[in-house]
Short mmCIF file of C-alpha atoms and ligand atoms in Angstrom, two decimals:
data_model
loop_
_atom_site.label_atom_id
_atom_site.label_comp_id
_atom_site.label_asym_id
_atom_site.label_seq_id
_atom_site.Cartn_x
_atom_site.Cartn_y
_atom_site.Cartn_z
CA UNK A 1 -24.72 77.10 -7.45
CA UNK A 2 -27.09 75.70 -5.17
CA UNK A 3 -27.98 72.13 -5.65
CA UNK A 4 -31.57 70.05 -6.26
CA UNK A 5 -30.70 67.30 -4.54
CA UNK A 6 -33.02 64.95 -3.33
CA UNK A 7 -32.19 61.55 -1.84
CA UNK A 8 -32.17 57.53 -3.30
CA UNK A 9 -34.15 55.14 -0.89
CA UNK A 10 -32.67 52.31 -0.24
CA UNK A 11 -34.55 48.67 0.04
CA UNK A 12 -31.77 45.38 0.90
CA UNK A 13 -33.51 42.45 1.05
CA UNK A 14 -32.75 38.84 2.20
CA UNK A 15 -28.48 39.96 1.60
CA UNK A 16 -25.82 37.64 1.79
CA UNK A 17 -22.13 37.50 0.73
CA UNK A 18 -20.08 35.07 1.35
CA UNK A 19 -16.13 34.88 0.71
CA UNK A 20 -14.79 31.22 0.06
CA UNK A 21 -16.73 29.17 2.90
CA UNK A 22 -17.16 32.59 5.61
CA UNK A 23 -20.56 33.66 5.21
CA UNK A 24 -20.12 37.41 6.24
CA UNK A 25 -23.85 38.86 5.33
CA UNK A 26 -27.09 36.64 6.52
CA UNK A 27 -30.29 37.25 4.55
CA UNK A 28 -29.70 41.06 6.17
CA UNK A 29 -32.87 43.10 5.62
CA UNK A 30 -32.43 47.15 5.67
CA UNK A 31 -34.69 49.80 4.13
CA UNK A 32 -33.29 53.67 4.04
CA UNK A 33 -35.66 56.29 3.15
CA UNK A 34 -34.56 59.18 0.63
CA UNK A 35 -32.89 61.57 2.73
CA UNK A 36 -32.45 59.47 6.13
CA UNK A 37 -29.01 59.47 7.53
CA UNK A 38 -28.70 56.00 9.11
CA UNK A 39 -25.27 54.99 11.19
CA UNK A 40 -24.32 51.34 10.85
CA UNK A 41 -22.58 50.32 14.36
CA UNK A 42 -20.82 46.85 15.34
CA UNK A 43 -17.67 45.08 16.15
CA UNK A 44 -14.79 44.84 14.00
CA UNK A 45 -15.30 42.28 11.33
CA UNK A 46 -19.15 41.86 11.42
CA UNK A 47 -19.51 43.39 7.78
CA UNK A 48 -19.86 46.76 7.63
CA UNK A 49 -17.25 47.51 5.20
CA UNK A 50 -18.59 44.50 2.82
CA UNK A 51 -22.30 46.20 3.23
CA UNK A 52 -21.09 49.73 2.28
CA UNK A 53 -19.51 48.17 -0.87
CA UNK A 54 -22.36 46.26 -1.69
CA UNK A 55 -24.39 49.15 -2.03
CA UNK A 56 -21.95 51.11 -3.89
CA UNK A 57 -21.98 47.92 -6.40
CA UNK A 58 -18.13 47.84 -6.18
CA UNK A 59 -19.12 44.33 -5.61
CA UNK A 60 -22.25 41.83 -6.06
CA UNK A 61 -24.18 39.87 -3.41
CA UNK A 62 -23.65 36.00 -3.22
CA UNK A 63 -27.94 36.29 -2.80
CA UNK A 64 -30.00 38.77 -2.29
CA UNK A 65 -30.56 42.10 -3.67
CA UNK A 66 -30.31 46.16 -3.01
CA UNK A 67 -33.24 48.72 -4.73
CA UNK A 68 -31.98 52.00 -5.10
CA UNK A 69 -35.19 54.35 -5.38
CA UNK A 70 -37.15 50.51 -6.40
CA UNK A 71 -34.65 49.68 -9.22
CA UNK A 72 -32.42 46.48 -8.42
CA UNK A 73 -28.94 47.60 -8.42
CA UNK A 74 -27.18 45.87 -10.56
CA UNK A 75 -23.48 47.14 -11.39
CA UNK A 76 -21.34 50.46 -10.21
CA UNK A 77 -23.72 52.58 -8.31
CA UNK A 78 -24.15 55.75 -10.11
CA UNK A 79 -25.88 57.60 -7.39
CA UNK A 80 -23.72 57.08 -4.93
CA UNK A 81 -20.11 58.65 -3.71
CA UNK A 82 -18.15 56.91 -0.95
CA UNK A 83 -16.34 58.31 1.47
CA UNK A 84 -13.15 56.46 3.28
CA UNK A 85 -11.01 56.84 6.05
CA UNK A 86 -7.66 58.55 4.27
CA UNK A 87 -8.71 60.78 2.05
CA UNK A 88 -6.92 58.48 -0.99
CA UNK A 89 -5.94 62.21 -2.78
CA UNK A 90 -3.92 62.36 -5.51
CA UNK A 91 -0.51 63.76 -4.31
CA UNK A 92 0.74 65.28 -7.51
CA UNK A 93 -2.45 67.02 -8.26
CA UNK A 94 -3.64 70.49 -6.70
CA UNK A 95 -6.72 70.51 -4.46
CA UNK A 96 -9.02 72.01 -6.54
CA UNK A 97 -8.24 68.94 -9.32
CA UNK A 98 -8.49 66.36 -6.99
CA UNK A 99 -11.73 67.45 -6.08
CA UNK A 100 -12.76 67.98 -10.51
CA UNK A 101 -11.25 64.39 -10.82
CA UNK A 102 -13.37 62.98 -13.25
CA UNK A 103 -15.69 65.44 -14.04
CA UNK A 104 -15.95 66.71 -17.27
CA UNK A 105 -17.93 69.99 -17.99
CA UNK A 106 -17.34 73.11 -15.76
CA UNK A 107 -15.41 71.20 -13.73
CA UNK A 108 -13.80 74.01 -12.13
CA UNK A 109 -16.48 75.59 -11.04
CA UNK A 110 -18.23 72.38 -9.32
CA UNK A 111 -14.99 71.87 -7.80
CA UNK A 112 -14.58 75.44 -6.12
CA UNK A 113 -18.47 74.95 -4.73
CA UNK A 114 -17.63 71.66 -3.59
CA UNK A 115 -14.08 73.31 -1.70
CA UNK A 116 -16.57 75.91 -0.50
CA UNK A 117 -19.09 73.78 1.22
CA UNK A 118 -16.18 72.36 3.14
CA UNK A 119 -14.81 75.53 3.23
CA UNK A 120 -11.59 75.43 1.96
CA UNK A 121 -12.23 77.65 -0.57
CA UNK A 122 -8.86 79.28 -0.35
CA UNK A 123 -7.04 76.44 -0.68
CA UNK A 124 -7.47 75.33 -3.89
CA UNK A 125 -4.60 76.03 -5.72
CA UNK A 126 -2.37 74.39 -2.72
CA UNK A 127 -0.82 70.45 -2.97
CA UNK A 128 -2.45 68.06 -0.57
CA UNK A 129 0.97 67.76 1.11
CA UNK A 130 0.19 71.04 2.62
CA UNK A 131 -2.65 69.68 4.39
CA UNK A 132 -3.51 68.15 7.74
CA UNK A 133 -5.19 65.61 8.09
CA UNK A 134 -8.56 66.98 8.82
CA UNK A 135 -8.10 69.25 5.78
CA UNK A 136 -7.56 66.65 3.63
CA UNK A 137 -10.61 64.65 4.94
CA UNK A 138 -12.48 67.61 3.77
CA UNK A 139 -11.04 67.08 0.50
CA UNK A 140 -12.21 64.06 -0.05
CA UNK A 141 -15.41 65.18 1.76
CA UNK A 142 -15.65 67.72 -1.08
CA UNK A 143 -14.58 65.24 -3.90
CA UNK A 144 -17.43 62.94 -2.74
CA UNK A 145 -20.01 66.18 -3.17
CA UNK A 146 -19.01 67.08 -6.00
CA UNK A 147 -21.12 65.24 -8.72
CA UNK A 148 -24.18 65.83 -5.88
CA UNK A 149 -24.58 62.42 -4.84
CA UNK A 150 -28.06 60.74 -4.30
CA UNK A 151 -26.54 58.54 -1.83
CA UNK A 152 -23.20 59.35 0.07
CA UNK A 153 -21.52 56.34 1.64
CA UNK A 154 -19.11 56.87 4.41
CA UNK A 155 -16.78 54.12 5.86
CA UNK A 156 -15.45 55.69 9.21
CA UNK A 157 -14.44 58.68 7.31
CA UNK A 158 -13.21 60.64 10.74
CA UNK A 159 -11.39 57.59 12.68
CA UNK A 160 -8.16 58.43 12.35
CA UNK A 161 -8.65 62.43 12.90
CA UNK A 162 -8.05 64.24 16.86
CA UNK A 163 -11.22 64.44 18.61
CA UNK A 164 -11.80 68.49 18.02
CA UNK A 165 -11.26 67.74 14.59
CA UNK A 166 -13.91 65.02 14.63
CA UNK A 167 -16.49 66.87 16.51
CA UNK A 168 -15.85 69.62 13.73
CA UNK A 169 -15.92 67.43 10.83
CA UNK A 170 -19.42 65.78 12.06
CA UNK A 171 -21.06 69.16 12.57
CA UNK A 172 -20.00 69.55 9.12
CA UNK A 173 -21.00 66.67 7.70
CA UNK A 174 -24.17 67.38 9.56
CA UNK A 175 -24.91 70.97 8.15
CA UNK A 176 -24.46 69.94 4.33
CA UNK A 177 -26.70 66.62 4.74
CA UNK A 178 -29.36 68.99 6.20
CA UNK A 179 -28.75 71.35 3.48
CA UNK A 180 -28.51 69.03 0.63
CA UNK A 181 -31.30 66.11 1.81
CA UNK A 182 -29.04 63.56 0.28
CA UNK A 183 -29.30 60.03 1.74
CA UNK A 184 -26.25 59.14 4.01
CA UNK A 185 -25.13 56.14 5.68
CA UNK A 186 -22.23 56.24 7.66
CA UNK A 187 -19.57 53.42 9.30
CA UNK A 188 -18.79 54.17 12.80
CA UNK A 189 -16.84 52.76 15.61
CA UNK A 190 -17.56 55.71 17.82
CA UNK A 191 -21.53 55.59 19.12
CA UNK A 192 -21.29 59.01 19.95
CA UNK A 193 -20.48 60.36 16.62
CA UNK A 194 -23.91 57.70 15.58
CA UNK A 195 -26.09 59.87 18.01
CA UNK A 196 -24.79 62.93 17.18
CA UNK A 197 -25.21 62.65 13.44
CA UNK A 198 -27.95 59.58 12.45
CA UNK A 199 -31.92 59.83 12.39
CA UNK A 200 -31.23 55.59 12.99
CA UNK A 201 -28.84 53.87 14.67
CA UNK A 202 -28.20 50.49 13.20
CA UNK A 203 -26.05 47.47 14.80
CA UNK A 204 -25.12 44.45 12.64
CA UNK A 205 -24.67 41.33 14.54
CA UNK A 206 -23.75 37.89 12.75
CA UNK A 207 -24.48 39.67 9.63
CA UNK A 208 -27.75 41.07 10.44
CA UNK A 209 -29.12 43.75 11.76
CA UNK A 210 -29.31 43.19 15.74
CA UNK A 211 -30.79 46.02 16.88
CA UNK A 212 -32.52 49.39 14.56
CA UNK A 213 -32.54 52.50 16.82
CA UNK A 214 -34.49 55.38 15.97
CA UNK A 215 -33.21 58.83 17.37
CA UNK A 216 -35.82 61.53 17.10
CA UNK A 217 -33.71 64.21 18.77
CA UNK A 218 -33.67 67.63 17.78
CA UNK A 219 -30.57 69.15 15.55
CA UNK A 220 -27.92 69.99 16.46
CA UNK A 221 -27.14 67.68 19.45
CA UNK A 222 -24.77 67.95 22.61
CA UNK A 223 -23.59 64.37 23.25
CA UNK A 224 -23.47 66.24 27.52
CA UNK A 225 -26.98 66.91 27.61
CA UNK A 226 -29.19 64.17 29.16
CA UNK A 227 -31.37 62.49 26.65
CA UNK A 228 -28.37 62.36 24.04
CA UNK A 229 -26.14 60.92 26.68
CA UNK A 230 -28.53 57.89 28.02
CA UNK A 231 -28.89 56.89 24.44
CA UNK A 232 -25.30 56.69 23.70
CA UNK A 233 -24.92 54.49 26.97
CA UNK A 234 -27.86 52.41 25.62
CA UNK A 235 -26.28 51.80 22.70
CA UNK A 236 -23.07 50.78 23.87
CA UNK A 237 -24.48 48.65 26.13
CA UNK A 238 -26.17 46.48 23.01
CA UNK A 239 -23.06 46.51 21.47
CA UNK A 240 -21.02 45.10 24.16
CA UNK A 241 -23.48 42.45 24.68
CA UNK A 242 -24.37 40.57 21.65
CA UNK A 243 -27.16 39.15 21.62
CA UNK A 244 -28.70 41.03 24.39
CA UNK A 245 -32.65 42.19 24.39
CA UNK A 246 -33.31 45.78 25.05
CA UNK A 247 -34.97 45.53 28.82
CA UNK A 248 -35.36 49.47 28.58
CA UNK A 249 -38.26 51.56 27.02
CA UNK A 250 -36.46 53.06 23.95
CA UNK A 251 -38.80 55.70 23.10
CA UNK A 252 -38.41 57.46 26.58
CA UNK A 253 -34.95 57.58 25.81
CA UNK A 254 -35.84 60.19 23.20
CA UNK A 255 -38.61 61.65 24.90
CA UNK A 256 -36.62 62.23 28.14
CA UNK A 257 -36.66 66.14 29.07
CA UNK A 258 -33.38 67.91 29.39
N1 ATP B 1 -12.59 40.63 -0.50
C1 ATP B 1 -12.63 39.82 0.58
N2 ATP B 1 -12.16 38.55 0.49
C2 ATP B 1 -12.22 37.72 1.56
N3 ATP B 1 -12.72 38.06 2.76
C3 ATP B 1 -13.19 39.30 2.90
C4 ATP B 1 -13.17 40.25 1.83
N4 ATP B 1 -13.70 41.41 2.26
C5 ATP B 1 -14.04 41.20 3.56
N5 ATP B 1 -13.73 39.94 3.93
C6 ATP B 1 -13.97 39.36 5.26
O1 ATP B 1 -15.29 39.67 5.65
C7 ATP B 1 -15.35 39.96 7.03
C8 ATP B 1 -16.01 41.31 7.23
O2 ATP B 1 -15.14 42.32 6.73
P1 ATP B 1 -15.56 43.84 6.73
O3 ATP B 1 -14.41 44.60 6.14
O4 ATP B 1 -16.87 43.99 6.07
O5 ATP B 1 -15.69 44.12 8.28
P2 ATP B 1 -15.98 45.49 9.06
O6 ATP B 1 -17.22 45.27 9.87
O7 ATP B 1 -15.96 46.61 8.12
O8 ATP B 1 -14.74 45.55 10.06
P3 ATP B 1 -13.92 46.82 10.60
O9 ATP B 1 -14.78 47.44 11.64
O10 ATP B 1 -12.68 46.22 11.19
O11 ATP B 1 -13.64 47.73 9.44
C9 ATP B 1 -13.93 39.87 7.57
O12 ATP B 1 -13.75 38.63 8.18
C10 ATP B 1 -13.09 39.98 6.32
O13 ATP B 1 -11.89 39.27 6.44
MG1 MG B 2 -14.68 48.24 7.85
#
């Protein structure tokens, strides 16, 4: 089975949510093209989390609004899968049905492909509790694939796995977004795993968006070699110092022979 799968654009516009009297989201502004994978950086707190469930619709905005491919988004996102940080499987249910969950027609087969693209084909008929940790991630990685999302929303999806792991899972990640030209945004404490992965780096800040880094680098990147590594400083610079203009020329950073 090989997917048609082209990606939803994304257009937020003047977005705010508030909860009781904290305003978390400020008239935040974002556009996403169809197939763009954008990483969405900042401390703890600033909003991420409420963003990424805004534009799943698992909840509406206090003002504001979210076009997915120019329609205003208006309840459950349809197009869209999310993706968290335990893999939430079902414990009593094999791996391939955890991955089917839901679906209704052929479900085995879409579940197998999905297992394959992650591949853990051979592993379908085993109980999550058999799993590590990473596995499982890929579980869930394959559960959000399976009904060929438009949109795939991940919410730190690899923080709690060991660093091989991680740097396994994004290359991953990486190889099926290239293959599959969905749209991805992903949460992300770790700027490294941003420049590794993202075509745009974005920060939020007071519940904007502080700072909207492009990263033109060529597939697949080394976070060792030179222009990948000055970017990731320059990042985490801006994030350790709200508020902070950028005194650097940001396009040489991408430019920058290595
Ligand atoms: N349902 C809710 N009810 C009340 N307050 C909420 C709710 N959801 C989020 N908040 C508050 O909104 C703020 C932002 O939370 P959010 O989960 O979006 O942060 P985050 O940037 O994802 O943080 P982290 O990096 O720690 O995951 C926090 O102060 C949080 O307490
Ligand atoms: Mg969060």
């Amino acid at each position: 089975m090989r997917p048609e799968i082209r990606g939803a654009s994304l257009q937020v516009r003047g977005l705010s949510k508030t909860f009781g009297k904290q305003q978390v989201l400020h008239n935040l502004d974002l556009e996403i093209a169809s197939g763009e994978f954008v990483a969405v950086v900042g401390r703890s707190g600033c909003g991420k989390s409420t963003l990424l469930r805004l534009l799943a619709g698992l909840e509406p905005p206090t003002t504001g609004g979210i076009l997915i491919n120019g329609e205003t988004l208006r309840q459950i996102n349809h197009s869209a899968r999310v993706m968290f940080q335990d893999a939430r499987l079902l414990m009593w249910r094999r791996v391939l049905e955890n991955v089917g969950l839901g679906l209704r027609h052929n479900w085995q087969i879409k579940a197998q492909w999905a297992l394959e693209q992650v591949g853990l084909a051979d592993r379908a008929q085993e109980w999550p509790a058999v799993l590590s940790g990473g596995q499982r991630q890929r579980v869930a990685l394959a559960r959000a694939l399976v009904s060929q999302p438009r949109l795939l929303l991940l919410d730190e999806p690899l923080g709690a796995l060991d660093a091989l792991t991680r740097i396994e899972m994004q290359r991953l990640i990486s190889n099926i977004w290239q293959e599959q030209k969905f749209t991805a945004l992903l949460i992300t404490h770790d700027v490294e795993e941003a420049v590794a992965l993202a075509d745009r780096v974005v920060l939020i800040e007071s519940g904007k968006v502080a700072m909207d880094f492009e990263i033109t680098l060529s597939r697949p990147r080394h976070r060792g070699d030179a222009a990948c590594a000055a970017i990731i400083e320059h990042i985490y610079e801006r994030v350790l110092n709200p508020g902070a203009t950028s005194k650097r020329n940001l396009l040489s950073l991408n430019t920058r022979s290595f």
